[in-house]
Short mmCIF file of C-alpha atoms in Angstrom, two decimals:
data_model
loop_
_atom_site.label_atom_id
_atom_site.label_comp_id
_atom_site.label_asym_id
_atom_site.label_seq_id
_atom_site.Cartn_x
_atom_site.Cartn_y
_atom_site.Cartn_z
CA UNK A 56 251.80 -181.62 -52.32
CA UNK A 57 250.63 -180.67 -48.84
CA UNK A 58 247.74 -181.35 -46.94
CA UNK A 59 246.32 -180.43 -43.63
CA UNK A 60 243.45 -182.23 -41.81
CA UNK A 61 241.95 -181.03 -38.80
CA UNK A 62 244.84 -179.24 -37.01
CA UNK A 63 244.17 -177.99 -33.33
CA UNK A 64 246.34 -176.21 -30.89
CA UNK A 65 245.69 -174.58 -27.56
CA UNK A 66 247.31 -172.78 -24.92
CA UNK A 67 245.70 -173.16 -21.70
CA UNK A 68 241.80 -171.80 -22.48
CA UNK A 69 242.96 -169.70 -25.68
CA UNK A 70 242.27 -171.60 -28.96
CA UNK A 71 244.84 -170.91 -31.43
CA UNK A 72 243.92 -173.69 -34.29
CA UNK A 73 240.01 -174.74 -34.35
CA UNK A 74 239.77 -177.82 -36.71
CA UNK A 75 242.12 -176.59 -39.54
CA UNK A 76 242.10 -177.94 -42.97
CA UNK A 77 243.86 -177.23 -46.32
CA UNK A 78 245.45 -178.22 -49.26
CA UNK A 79 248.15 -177.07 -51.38
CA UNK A 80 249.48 -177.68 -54.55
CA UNK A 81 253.01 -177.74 -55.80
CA UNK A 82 254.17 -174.30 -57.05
CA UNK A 83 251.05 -172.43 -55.48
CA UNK A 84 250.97 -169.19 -53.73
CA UNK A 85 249.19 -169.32 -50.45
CA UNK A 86 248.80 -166.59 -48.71
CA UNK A 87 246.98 -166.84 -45.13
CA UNK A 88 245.42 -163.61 -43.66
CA UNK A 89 243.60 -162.46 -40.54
CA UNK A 90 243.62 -160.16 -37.23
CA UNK A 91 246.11 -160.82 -34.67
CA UNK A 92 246.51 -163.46 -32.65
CA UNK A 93 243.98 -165.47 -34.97
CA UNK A 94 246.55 -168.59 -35.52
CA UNK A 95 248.00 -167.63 -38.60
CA UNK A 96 251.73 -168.30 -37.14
CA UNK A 97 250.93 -171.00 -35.24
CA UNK A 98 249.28 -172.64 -38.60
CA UNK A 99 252.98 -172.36 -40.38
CA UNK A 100 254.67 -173.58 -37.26
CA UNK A 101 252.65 -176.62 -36.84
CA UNK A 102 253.05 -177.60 -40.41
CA UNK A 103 256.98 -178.01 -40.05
CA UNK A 104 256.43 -179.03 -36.11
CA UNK A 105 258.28 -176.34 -34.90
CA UNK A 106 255.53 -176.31 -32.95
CA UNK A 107 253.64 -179.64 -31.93
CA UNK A 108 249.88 -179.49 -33.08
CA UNK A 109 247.80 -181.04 -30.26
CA UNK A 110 245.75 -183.08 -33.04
CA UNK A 111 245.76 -183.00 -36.03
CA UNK A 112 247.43 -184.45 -39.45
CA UNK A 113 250.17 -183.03 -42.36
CA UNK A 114 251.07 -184.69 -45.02
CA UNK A 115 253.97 -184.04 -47.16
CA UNK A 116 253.71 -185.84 -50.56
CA UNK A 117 250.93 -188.89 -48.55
CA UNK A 118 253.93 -188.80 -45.79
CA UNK A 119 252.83 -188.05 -42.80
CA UNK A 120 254.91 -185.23 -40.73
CA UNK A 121 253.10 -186.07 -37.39
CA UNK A 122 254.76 -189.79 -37.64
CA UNK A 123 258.33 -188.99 -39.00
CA UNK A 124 260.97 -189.94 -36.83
CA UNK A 125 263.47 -187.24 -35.69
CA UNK A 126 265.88 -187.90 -39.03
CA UNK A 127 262.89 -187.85 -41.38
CA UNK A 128 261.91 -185.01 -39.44
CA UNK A 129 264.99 -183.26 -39.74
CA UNK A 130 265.34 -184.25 -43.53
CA UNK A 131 261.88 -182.61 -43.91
CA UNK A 132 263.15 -179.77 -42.55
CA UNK A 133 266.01 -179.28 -44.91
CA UNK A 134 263.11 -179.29 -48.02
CA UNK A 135 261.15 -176.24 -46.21
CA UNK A 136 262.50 -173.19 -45.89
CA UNK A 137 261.10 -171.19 -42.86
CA UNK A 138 261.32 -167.23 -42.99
CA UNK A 139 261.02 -165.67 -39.02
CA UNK A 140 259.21 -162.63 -38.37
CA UNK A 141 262.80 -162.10 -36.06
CA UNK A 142 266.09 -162.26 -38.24
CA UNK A 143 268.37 -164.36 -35.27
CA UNK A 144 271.09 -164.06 -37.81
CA UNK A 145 274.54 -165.29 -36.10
CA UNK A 146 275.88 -162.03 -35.25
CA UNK A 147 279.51 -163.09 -35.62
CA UNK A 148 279.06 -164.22 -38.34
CA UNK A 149 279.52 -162.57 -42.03
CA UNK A 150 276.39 -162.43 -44.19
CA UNK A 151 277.93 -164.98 -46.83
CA UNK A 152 278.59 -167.40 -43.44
CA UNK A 153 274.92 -166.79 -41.99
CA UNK A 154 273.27 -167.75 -45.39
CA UNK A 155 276.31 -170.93 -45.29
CA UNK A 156 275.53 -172.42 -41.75
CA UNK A 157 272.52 -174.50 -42.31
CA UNK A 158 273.36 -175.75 -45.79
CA UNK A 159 276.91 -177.02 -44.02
CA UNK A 160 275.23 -177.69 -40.73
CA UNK A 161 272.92 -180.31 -42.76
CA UNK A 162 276.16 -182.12 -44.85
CA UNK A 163 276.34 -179.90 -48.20
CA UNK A 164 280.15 -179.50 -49.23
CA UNK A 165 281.14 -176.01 -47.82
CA UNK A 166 282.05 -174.90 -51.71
CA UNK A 167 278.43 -176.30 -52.56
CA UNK A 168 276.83 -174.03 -50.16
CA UNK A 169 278.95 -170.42 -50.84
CA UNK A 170 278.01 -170.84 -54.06
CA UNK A 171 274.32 -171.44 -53.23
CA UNK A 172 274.59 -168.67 -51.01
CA UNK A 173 276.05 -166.07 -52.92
CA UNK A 174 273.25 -166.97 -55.40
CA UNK A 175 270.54 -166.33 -52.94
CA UNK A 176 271.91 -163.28 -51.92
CA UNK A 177 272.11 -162.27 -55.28
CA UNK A 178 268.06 -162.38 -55.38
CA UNK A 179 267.38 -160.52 -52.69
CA UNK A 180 270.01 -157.84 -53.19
CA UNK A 181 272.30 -157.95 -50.90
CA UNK A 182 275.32 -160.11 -53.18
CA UNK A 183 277.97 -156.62 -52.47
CA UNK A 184 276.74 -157.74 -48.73
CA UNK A 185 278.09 -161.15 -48.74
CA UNK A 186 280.97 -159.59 -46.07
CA UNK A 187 279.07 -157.77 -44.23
CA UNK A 188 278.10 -158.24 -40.56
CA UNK A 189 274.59 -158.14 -39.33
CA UNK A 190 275.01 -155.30 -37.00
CA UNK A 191 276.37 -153.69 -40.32
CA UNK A 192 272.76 -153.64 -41.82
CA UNK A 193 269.71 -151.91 -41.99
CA UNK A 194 266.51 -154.38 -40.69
CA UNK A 195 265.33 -154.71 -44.10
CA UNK A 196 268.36 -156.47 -45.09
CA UNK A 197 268.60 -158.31 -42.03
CA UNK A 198 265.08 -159.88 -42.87
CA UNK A 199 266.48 -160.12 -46.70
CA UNK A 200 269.43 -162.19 -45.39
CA UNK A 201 266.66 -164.18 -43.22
CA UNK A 202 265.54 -164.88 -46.55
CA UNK A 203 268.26 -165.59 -48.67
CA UNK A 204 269.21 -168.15 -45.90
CA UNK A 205 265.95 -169.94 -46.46
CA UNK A 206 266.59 -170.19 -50.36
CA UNK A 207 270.06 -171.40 -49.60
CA UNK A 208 268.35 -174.54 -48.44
CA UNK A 209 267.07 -174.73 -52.15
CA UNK A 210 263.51 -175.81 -51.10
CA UNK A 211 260.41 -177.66 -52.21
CA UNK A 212 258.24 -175.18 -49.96
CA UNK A 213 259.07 -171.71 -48.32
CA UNK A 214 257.07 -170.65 -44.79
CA UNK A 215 257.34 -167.48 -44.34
CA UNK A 216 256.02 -166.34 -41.30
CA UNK A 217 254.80 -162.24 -41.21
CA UNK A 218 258.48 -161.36 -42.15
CA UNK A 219 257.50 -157.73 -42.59
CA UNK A 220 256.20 -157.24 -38.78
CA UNK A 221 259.13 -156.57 -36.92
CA UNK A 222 260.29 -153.74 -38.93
CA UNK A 223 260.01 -150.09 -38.91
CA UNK A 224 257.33 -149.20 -41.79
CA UNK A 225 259.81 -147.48 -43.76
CA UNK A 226 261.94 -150.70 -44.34
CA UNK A 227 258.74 -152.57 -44.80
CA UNK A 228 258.77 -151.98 -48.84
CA UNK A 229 262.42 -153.16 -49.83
CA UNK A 230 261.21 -156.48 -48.42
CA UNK A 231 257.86 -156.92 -49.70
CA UNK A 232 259.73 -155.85 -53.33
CA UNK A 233 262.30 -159.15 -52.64
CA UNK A 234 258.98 -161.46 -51.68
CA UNK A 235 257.35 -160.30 -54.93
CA UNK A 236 260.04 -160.66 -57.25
CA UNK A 237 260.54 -164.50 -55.58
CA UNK A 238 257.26 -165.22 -55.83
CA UNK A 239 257.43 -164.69 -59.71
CA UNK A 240 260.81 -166.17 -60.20
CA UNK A 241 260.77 -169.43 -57.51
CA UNK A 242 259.33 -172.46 -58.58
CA UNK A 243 259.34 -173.62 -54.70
CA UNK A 244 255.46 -174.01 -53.25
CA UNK A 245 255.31 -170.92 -50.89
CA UNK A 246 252.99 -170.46 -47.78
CA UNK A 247 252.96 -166.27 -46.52
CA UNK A 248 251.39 -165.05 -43.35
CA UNK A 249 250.81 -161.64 -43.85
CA UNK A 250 248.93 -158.63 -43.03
CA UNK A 251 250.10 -156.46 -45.95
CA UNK A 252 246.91 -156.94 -48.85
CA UNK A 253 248.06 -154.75 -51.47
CA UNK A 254 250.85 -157.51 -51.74
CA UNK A 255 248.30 -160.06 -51.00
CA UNK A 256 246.26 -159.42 -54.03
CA UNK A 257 250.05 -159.31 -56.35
CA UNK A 258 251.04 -162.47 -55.58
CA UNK A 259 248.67 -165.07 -54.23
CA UNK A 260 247.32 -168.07 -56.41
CA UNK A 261 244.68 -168.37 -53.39
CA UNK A 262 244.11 -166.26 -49.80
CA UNK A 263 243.20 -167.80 -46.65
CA UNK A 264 241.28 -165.61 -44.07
CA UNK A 265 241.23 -166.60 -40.67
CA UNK A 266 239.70 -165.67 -37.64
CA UNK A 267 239.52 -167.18 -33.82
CA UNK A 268 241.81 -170.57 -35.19
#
């Protein structure tokens, strides 16, 4: 379903992706480990090109991502949903209108996409949040929301990029509990950086370690 040949990316001397290759197969569980500052985010964000590789090749179903125009790129787009280790929910917005906006931004009727996301916020939890405003939540939920937004999309592969990092260890369990249960349930291909192995070892098909790119 997805394939990676020979990614590299560097920032001035620092290597962050040394010649990266992988493969992986629809519905799999990937989860990609290693110390800090080792590439693992910069891996994800070169797959969907929110960061630009500076060589390299993706393919997504034999298409290439490297070669799609901006509307193929932005189509892509639509079929991955991308977890951030930051929330950046809209904080004027309601819950329900945050986990709305990209599904409307990208065309779906508006009734289309409350019902899709009052459905993903019903997986993660939060559904008697729909209402709610950000600044009304705890982080956890904030990074449940992130997710629910990304399911909204209804995707054919989830990134989800260290969502556990940016929030206080105490919250760090209600989240990991939500990325468990949608690993089980999901049918969508899913890609996790992580540093947490106990969940590691739960839910991957296959873990990637990774060290200096």
């Amino acid at each position: 379903m997805l394939q990676v040949y020979e990614l590299e990316k560097s920032y001035g001397k620092k290597v962050a992706l040394d010649g990266v290759s992988l493969n992986v197969s629809q519905g799999e569980i990937l989860v990609v480990m290693g110390p800090s500052g080792c590439g693992k985010s910069t891996l994800i964000r070169c797959i969907n090109r929110l960061t630009e590789p500076d060589r390299g090749e993706v393919l997504f179903k034999e298409q290439s991502v490297m070669d799609m125009s901006p509307q193929e790129l932005l189509e892509f787009r639509r079929r991955v949903g991308f977890v951030f280790q930051h929330f950046n929910l809209i904080k004027r917005l309601t819950v329900k209108e945050n986990v709305m906006f990209g599904p409307v931004l990208s065309g779906m009727d508006p009734e289309e996409a409350e019902a899709n996301a009052l459905e993903a916020l019903g997986k993660v939890g939060l559904l008697g949040n729909a209402d709610s405003l950000p600044d009304e939540l705890s982080g956890g939920q904030q990074q449940r929301v992130g997710i629910a937004r990304a399911l909204a999309l209804n995707p054919e592969i989830m990134l989800l990029d260290e969502p556990t990092a940016s929030l206080d260890p105490i919250l760090v369990g209600e989240v990991l509990d939500v990325m468990e249960d949608l690993a089980r349930s999901t049918k969508a291909t899913m890609i996790i950086v992580t540093h947490e192995v106990s969940f590691a070892l739960k839910v991957a098909d296959r873990i990637i370690l990774m060290d200096h790119g």
